[in-house]
Amino acid sequence: AHLTLSSAAIALDRLSQPFLATGAAPLTAEERAYLDRFGNANGQYDVGDLRAYLKR
């Protein structure tokens, strides 16, 4: 049996939109939850989650 895991691919302008007002489409609630869960898991999408995503 094989198990393949992958991370969601999200454009950098969308990832940074809440912090830099890039004009990109905002992240969906599901994307924010995903990023937080695999980031600092503090219940909200923040720069710590962005940093964790970019370090992968």
mmCIF file of C-alpha atoms in Angstrom:
data_model
loop_
_atom_site.group_PDB
_atom_site.id
_atom_site.type_symbol
_atom_site.label_atom_id
_atom_site.label_comp_id
_atom_site.label_asym_id
_atom_site.label_seq_id
_atom_site.Cartn_x
_atom_site.Cartn_y
_atom_site.Cartn_z
ATOM 1 C CA ALA A 1 0.000 0.000 0.000
ATOM 2 C CA HIS A 2 1.135 3.519 -0.752
ATOM 3 C CA LEU A 3 0.157 6.749 0.889
ATOM 4 C CA THR A 4 0.830 10.043 -0.863
ATOM 5 C CA LEU A 5 0.549 13.295 1.036
ATOM 6 C CA SER A 6 0.846 16.730 -0.430
ATOM 7 C CA SER A 7 0.399 20.264 0.753
ATOM 8 C CA ALA A 8 -2.000 22.707 -0.795
ATOM 9 C CA ALA A 9 -0.475 25.015 -3.390
ATOM 10 C CA ILE A 10 -1.562 28.583 -2.657
ATOM 11 C CA ALA A 11 -0.186 31.599 -4.526
ATOM 12 C CA LEU A 12 2.100 33.904 -2.543
ATOM 13 C CA ASP A 13 -0.002 36.992 -3.306
ATOM 14 C CA ARG A 14 -3.038 35.271 -1.752
ATOM 15 C CA LEU A 15 -1.005 34.090 1.259
ATOM 16 C CA SER A 16 0.268 37.598 1.964
ATOM 17 C CA GLN A 17 -2.989 39.425 1.110
ATOM 18 C CA PRO A 18 -4.161 39.817 4.756
ATOM 19 C CA PHE A 19 -0.849 41.449 5.719
ATOM 20 C CA LEU A 20 0.053 43.483 2.626
ATOM 21 C CA ALA A 21 -3.314 44.233 0.970
ATOM 22 C CA THR A 22 -2.039 42.807 -2.329
ATOM 23 C CA GLY A 23 -5.409 43.015 -4.046
ATOM 24 C CA ALA A 24 -5.413 39.250 -4.535
ATOM 25 C CA ALA A 25 -8.481 37.172 -3.786
ATOM 26 C CA PRO A 26 -8.717 36.516 -0.050
ATOM 27 C CA LEU A 27 -8.068 33.069 1.372
ATOM 28 C CA THR A 28 -11.118 30.909 1.911
ATOM 29 C CA ALA A 29 -12.094 29.839 5.419
ATOM 30 C CA GLU A 30 -10.886 26.321 4.572
ATOM 31 C CA GLU A 31 -7.492 27.602 3.400
ATOM 32 C CA ARG A 32 -7.069 29.721 6.547
ATOM 33 C CA ALA A 33 -7.956 26.723 8.737
ATOM 34 C CA TYR A 34 -5.544 24.465 6.818
ATOM 35 C CA LEU A 35 -2.701 26.971 7.093
ATOM 36 C CA ASP A 36 -3.324 27.514 10.804
ATOM 37 C CA ARG A 37 -3.553 23.785 11.536
ATOM 38 C CA PHE A 38 -0.135 23.162 9.966
ATOM 39 C CA GLY A 39 1.300 26.465 11.201
ATOM 40 C CA ASN A 40 1.146 27.554 14.833
ATOM 41 C CA ALA A 41 -2.384 26.194 15.449
ATOM 42 C CA ASN A 42 -3.545 29.178 17.505
ATOM 43 C CA GLY A 43 -7.012 29.354 15.936
ATOM 44 C CA GLN A 44 -6.396 32.096 13.367
ATOM 45 C CA TYR A 45 -4.328 32.619 10.216
ATOM 46 C CA ASP A 46 -1.405 34.883 11.034
ATOM 47 C CA VAL A 47 2.175 35.597 10.009
ATOM 48 C CA GLY A 48 3.380 32.556 11.996
ATOM 49 C CA ASP A 49 1.281 30.315 9.753
ATOM 50 C CA LEU A 50 2.586 32.072 6.635
ATOM 51 C CA ARG A 51 6.161 31.552 7.828
ATOM 52 C CA ALA A 52 5.551 27.850 8.529
ATOM 53 C CA TYR A 53 4.005 27.368 5.065
ATOM 54 C CA LEU A 54 6.912 29.082 3.311
ATOM 55 C CA LYS A 55 9.490 26.986 5.211
ATOM 56 C CA ARG A 56 8.095 23.703 3.811
#
